[in-house]
mmCIF file of C-alpha atoms in Angstrom:
data_model
loop_
_atom_site.group_PDB
_atom_site.id
_atom_site.type_symbol
_atom_site.label_atom_id
_atom_site.label_comp_id
_atom_site.label_asym_id
_atom_site.label_seq_id
_atom_site.Cartn_x
_atom_site.Cartn_y
_atom_site.Cartn_z
ATOM 1 C CA MET A 1 53.729 70.615 23.068
ATOM 2 C CA ARG A 2 55.924 70.488 20.255
ATOM 3 C CA VAL A 3 56.553 73.090 17.742
ATOM 4 C CA LEU A 4 58.341 73.011 14.260
ATOM 5 C CA VAL A 5 58.600 76.907 13.298
ATOM 6 C CA VAL A 6 59.571 76.973 9.575
ATOM 7 C CA GLU A 7 60.123 80.481 8.668
ATOM 8 C CA ASP A 8 63.065 82.529 7.095
ATOM 9 C CA GLU A 9 62.400 85.855 7.760
ATOM 10 C CA ARG A 10 64.783 85.257 11.434
ATOM 11 C CA GLY A 11 63.897 88.235 13.716
ATOM 12 C CA LEU A 12 60.278 87.000 13.303
ATOM 13 C CA ALA A 13 61.214 83.485 13.896
ATOM 14 C CA ARG A 14 62.889 84.488 17.173
ATOM 15 C CA ALA A 15 60.732 86.177 18.254
ATOM 16 C CA LEU A 16 58.091 83.472 17.758
ATOM 17 C CA HIS A 17 60.273 81.345 19.757
ATOM 18 C CA ARG A 18 60.438 84.017 21.822
ATOM 19 C CA GLY A 19 56.759 84.086 22.514
ATOM 20 C CA LEU A 20 55.168 80.378 21.388
ATOM 21 C CA SER A 21 58.521 79.214 24.464
ATOM 22 C CA ALA A 22 56.872 81.897 26.924
ATOM 23 C CA GLU A 23 53.608 79.846 26.602
ATOM 24 C CA GLY A 24 54.508 76.643 27.485
ATOM 25 C CA PHE A 25 55.507 74.915 24.044
ATOM 26 C CA SER A 26 58.875 73.375 22.802
ATOM 27 C CA VAL A 27 59.696 75.185 19.616
ATOM 28 C CA GLU A 28 62.284 73.953 17.023
ATOM 29 C CA LEU A 29 63.683 76.594 13.795
ATOM 30 C CA ALA A 30 63.795 76.719 10.552
ATOM 31 C CA HIS A 31 65.112 79.049 7.497
ATOM 32 C CA ASP A 32 64.184 77.484 5.001
ATOM 33 C CA GLY A 33 62.325 75.027 3.491
ATOM 34 C CA LEU A 34 64.313 71.235 2.529
ATOM 35 C CA ASP A 35 65.784 71.721 6.402
ATOM 36 C CA GLY A 36 62.062 72.493 7.407
ATOM 37 C CA LEU A 37 61.246 69.422 5.441
ATOM 38 C CA HIS A 38 63.347 67.463 6.845
ATOM 39 C CA LEU A 39 63.326 68.067 10.246
ATOM 40 C CA ALA A 40 58.970 67.334 9.958
ATOM 41 C CA ARG A 41 59.814 64.321 8.662
ATOM 42 C CA GLU A 42 62.338 62.580 11.349
ATOM 43 C CA ASN A 43 60.587 64.082 13.292
ATOM 44 C CA THR A 44 57.208 64.384 15.626
ATOM 45 C CA TYR A 45 55.367 67.553 15.922
ATOM 46 C CA ASP A 46 52.146 68.226 17.512
ATOM 47 C CA VAL A 47 51.603 71.379 14.874
ATOM 48 C CA ILE A 48 53.905 73.344 12.472
ATOM 49 C CA VAL A 49 54.304 76.789 11.624
ATOM 50 C CA LEU A 50 55.000 77.016 8.071
ATOM 51 C CA ASP A 51 55.972 80.217 6.358
ATOM 52 C CA ILE A 52 54.521 79.978 2.404
ATOM 53 C CA MET A 53 57.676 81.868 0.438
ATOM 54 C CA LEU A 54 60.716 80.307 1.405
ATOM 55 C CA PRO A 55 64.298 79.484 0.081
ATOM 56 C CA SER A 56 64.749 76.327 -1.397
ATOM 57 C CA LEU A 57 61.526 75.239 -0.849
ATOM 58 C CA SER A 58 57.697 77.231 -1.076
ATOM 59 C CA GLY A 59 55.410 76.357 2.147
ATOM 60 C CA TYR A 60 52.860 74.481 -0.384
ATOM 61 C CA ARG A 61 55.248 72.339 -1.258
ATOM 62 C CA ILE A 62 56.145 71.166 1.744
ATOM 63 C CA CYS A 63 52.217 70.357 3.188
ATOM 64 C CA GLN A 64 51.587 69.023 -0.498
ATOM 65 C CA THR A 65 54.724 66.479 0.148
ATOM 66 C CA LEU A 66 53.993 65.635 3.947
ATOM 67 C CA ARG A 67 50.205 65.245 3.129
ATOM 68 C CA ALA A 68 50.829 62.668 0.111
ATOM 69 C CA GLU A 69 53.235 60.772 2.902
ATOM 70 C CA GLY A 70 50.456 60.153 4.851
ATOM 71 C CA ASN A 71 52.173 63.236 7.523
ATOM 72 C CA TRP A 72 48.864 64.334 9.114
ATOM 73 C CA VAL A 73 50.036 66.639 11.616
ATOM 74 C CA PRO A 74 48.249 69.753 12.280
ATOM 75 C CA ILE A 75 50.039 73.044 10.389
ATOM 76 C CA LEU A 76 48.714 76.903 9.968
ATOM 77 C CA MET A 77 49.928 78.651 7.271
ATOM 78 C CA LEU A 78 51.996 81.882 7.164
ATOM 79 C CA SER A 79 51.726 84.598 4.728
ATOM 80 C CA ALA A 80 52.512 88.070 3.694
ATOM 81 C CA LYS A 81 50.027 87.190 0.591
ATOM 82 C CA ASP A 82 46.231 88.276 2.043
ATOM 83 C CA GLY A 83 43.893 87.062 -1.092
ATOM 84 C CA GLU A 84 41.147 84.568 -1.203
ATOM 85 C CA TYR A 85 43.082 82.470 -3.568
ATOM 86 C CA ASP A 86 45.961 82.584 -1.964
ATOM 87 C CA GLN A 87 44.429 81.264 1.291
ATOM 88 C CA ALA A 88 42.245 78.984 -0.822
ATOM 89 C CA ASP A 89 45.666 77.882 -2.494
ATOM 90 C CA GLY A 90 47.569 76.655 1.027
ATOM 91 C CA LEU A 91 43.950 75.219 2.316
ATOM 92 C CA ASP A 92 43.700 73.195 -1.216
ATOM 93 C CA VAL A 93 47.062 71.310 -0.596
ATOM 94 C CA GLY A 94 46.664 70.468 2.922
ATOM 95 C CA ALA A 95 47.059 73.503 5.280
ATOM 96 C CA ASP A 96 44.600 73.735 8.485
ATOM 97 C CA ASP A 97 44.809 76.850 9.308
ATOM 98 C CA TYR A 98 45.732 80.453 7.804
ATOM 99 C CA LEU A 99 47.329 83.372 9.218
ATOM 100 C CA THR A 100 48.566 87.085 6.797
ATOM 101 C CA LYS A 101 51.401 89.081 8.106
ATOM 102 C CA PRO A 102 51.125 90.788 10.079
ATOM 103 C CA PHE A 103 49.028 89.147 12.647
ATOM 104 C CA SER A 104 48.016 89.199 16.025
ATOM 105 C CA TYR A 105 50.562 87.292 18.048
ATOM 106 C CA VAL A 106 47.625 86.378 20.426
ATOM 107 C CA VAL A 107 44.738 84.909 17.198
ATOM 108 C CA LEU A 108 48.825 82.946 16.404
ATOM 109 C CA VAL A 109 48.311 81.080 19.805
ATOM 110 C CA ALA A 110 44.405 80.772 20.109
ATOM 111 C CA ARG A 111 44.335 79.419 15.751
ATOM 112 C CA LEU A 112 47.440 77.112 16.970
ATOM 113 C CA ARG A 113 45.646 75.724 20.784
ATOM 114 C CA ALA A 114 43.010 74.884 18.611
ATOM 115 C CA LEU A 115 44.215 72.878 16.222
ATOM 116 C CA LEU A 116 46.569 70.931 19.575
ATOM 117 C CA ARG A 117 42.506 70.643 20.834
ATOM 118 C CA ARG A 118 41.501 68.828 17.301
ATOM 119 C CA GLY A 119 44.866 66.925 17.369
ATOM 120 C CA ALA A 120 45.902 64.788 13.781
ATOM 121 C CA PRO A 121 43.805 61.826 13.303
ATOM 122 C CA ALA A 122 44.112 58.574 10.967
ATOM 123 C CA ARG A 123 42.598 59.034 8.119
ATOM 124 C CA PRO A 124 42.544 56.719 5.956
ATOM 125 C CA ALA A 125 44.888 55.571 2.793
ATOM 126 C CA VAL A 126 42.004 55.488 0.410
ATOM 127 C CA LEU A 127 37.959 56.991 0.872
ATOM 128 C CA THR A 128 35.815 54.341 -1.024
ATOM 129 C CA ALA A 129 31.643 55.206 -2.173
ATOM 130 C CA GLY A 130 30.631 52.201 -4.012
ATOM 131 C CA ASP A 131 33.367 52.232 -7.099
ATOM 132 C CA LEU A 132 34.053 56.059 -6.818
ATOM 133 C CA GLU A 133 37.622 55.989 -5.008
ATOM 134 C CA LEU A 134 39.725 58.736 -3.688
ATOM 135 C CA ASP A 135 42.993 59.117 -2.160
ATOM 136 C CA PRO A 136 43.456 61.794 -0.277
ATOM 137 C CA GLY A 137 47.309 61.243 -0.332
ATOM 138 C CA ALA A 138 47.669 60.888 -4.253
ATOM 139 C CA LYS A 139 45.625 63.019 -5.195
ATOM 140 C CA THR A 140 43.395 61.135 -7.419
ATOM 141 C CA VAL A 141 40.109 60.142 -8.391
ATOM 142 C CA ARG A 142 38.792 56.941 -9.960
ATOM 143 C CA ARG A 143 35.448 55.206 -10.644
ATOM 144 C CA GLY A 144 35.506 51.921 -11.704
ATOM 145 C CA GLY A 145 39.100 52.431 -12.042
ATOM 146 C CA ALA A 146 39.078 55.036 -14.164
ATOM 147 C CA GLU A 147 41.468 57.846 -13.518
ATOM 148 C CA ILE A 148 39.241 61.386 -13.313
ATOM 149 C CA THR A 149 40.828 64.349 -13.620
ATOM 150 C CA LEU A 150 39.707 67.022 -11.296
ATOM 151 C CA THR A 151 40.484 70.505 -10.247
ATOM 152 C CA PRO A 152 42.184 70.647 -6.485
ATOM 153 C CA ARG A 153 38.567 72.691 -5.459
ATOM 154 C CA GLU A 154 36.728 70.645 -7.125
ATOM 155 C CA PHE A 155 38.904 68.148 -5.578
ATOM 156 C CA GLY A 156 38.773 69.140 -1.822
ATOM 157 C CA VAL A 157 34.543 69.574 -1.963
ATOM 158 C CA LEU A 158 34.484 65.452 -3.358
ATOM 159 C CA GLU A 159 36.290 64.469 -0.310
ATOM 160 C CA PHE A 160 34.635 66.528 2.343
ATOM 161 C CA LEU A 161 31.520 65.105 0.983
ATOM 162 C CA MET A 162 32.875 61.667 0.450
ATOM 163 C CA ARG A 163 34.079 61.686 4.469
ATOM 164 C CA ARG A 164 30.392 62.567 4.730
ATOM 165 C CA ALA A 165 28.755 59.543 3.005
ATOM 166 C CA ASP A 166 25.128 59.667 3.082
ATOM 167 C CA GLU A 167 25.029 62.764 5.756
ATOM 168 C CA VAL A 168 23.362 65.909 4.212
ATOM 169 C CA VAL A 169 25.770 68.910 3.909
ATOM 170 C CA SER A 170 25.225 72.340 4.092
ATOM 171 C CA LYS A 171 27.079 75.097 1.261
ATOM 172 C CA ARG A 172 27.827 76.751 4.551
ATOM 173 C CA ASP A 173 29.672 73.627 6.032
ATOM 174 C CA ILE A 174 31.402 73.274 2.339
ATOM 175 C CA LEU A 175 32.766 76.471 2.412
ATOM 176 C CA GLU A 176 33.712 76.822 6.122
ATOM 177 C CA HIS A 177 36.121 73.664 5.879
ATOM 178 C CA VAL A 178 36.933 73.572 1.061
ATOM 179 C CA TRP A 179 36.895 77.862 0.995
ATOM 180 C CA ASP A 180 38.129 79.630 4.465
ATOM 181 C CA ALA A 181 36.152 79.497 7.685
ATOM 182 C CA HIS A 182 36.049 83.344 6.889
ATOM 183 C CA TYR A 183 34.734 83.182 3.435
ATOM 184 C CA ASP A 184 32.125 86.022 3.050
ATOM 185 C CA GLY A 185 31.886 85.453 -1.060
ATOM 186 C CA ASP A 186 28.681 83.954 -2.955
ATOM 187 C CA PRO A 187 27.422 80.605 -1.187
ATOM 188 C CA ASN A 188 26.121 79.644 -5.126
ATOM 189 C CA VAL A 189 29.564 78.899 -5.575
ATOM 190 C CA VAL A 190 28.991 75.111 -3.925
ATOM 191 C CA GLU A 191 26.637 75.792 -6.248
ATOM 192 C CA VAL A 192 28.992 75.152 -9.153
ATOM 193 C CA TYR A 193 31.795 73.350 -8.165
ATOM 194 C CA VAL A 194 28.937 70.552 -7.098
ATOM 195 C CA GLY A 195 27.543 70.633 -11.223
ATOM 196 C CA TYR A 196 31.115 69.951 -12.456
ATOM 197 C CA LEU A 197 32.107 67.033 -10.365
ATOM 198 C CA ARG A 198 28.328 66.060 -11.223
ATOM 199 C CA ARG A 199 29.475 65.934 -14.597
ATOM 200 C CA LYS A 200 32.478 64.276 -13.556
ATOM 201 C CA ILE A 201 32.144 61.390 -11.284
ATOM 202 C CA ASP A 202 28.469 60.697 -12.534
ATOM 203 C CA THR A 203 27.119 61.833 -15.680
ATOM 204 C CA PRO A 204 30.217 59.709 -17.430
ATOM 205 C CA PHE A 205 29.193 56.534 -15.509
ATOM 206 C CA GLY A 206 25.442 56.670 -15.729
ATOM 207 C CA ARG A 207 24.836 57.237 -11.584
ATOM 208 C CA ALA A 208 23.451 59.679 -9.571
ATOM 209 C CA ALA A 209 26.422 59.647 -6.227
ATOM 210 C CA LEU A 210 26.049 63.467 -5.752
ATOM 211 C CA GLN A 211 22.190 64.472 -4.889
ATOM 212 C CA THR A 212 20.660 67.633 -4.007
ATOM 213 C CA VAL A 213 18.564 67.917 -0.575
ATOM 214 C CA ARG A 214 16.402 70.727 -1.473
ATOM 215 C CA GLY A 215 16.390 73.407 1.253
ATOM 216 C CA ALA A 216 19.058 71.346 3.124
ATOM 217 C CA GLY A 217 22.841 71.018 1.303
ATOM 218 C CA TYR A 218 24.175 67.873 -0.875
ATOM 219 C CA ARG A 219 24.025 64.327 0.423
ATOM 220 C CA LEU A 220 26.632 62.095 -1.598
ATOM 221 C CA SER A 221 25.236 58.510 -1.229
ATOM 222 C CA GLY A 222 27.269 55.848 0.096
ATOM 223 C CA ASP A 223 26.732 53.353 -2.503
ATOM 224 C CA GLY A 224 28.092 55.475 -4.506
ATOM 225 C CA GLY A 225 25.390 55.762 -6.727
#
């Protein structure tokens, strides 16, 4: 399995190279953001380990750029920042997982193997539900041709629901996929964001695509409401 490690702490980068190579991975290193982005664009990797704080170009920007270009290689972000909003920002720009430094090497390898098992399935260029359109790469949403401005978190919730159109999705599922698998805050934050979305994608257009299913969760109507 081919791994790209983008990490400017050279000691840590060398340690990851040695350890992952011993586990049977084929590892390439980059020590700044521009080199990392160049390698990710020019080569095919099974997974990328990406530091956030990098010279020349941040890990956030690298991840966001790759996703905008339709590159869905699994990305695990590393950061010395341990706040929940920092983790949320990483996931919002398209990362698949997040580890805070210092981290357990055993956990890192386990997370990488989990990402490799999932792989990088092809994702549709544009998701649709009736006249509601969401472009994951361009990070845009339109209803009947009119552009709708969403925050990154609102966009994440809507994308998750549109990928599961006509399915009932629980608050816990939304929290795990849009916030963090280990999120332990107030689950009612989902209800708040659903309200924000309704006021943007439904109410101004006289629609009711985003439905509450009492005791179960939420459902986005595949016909756009």
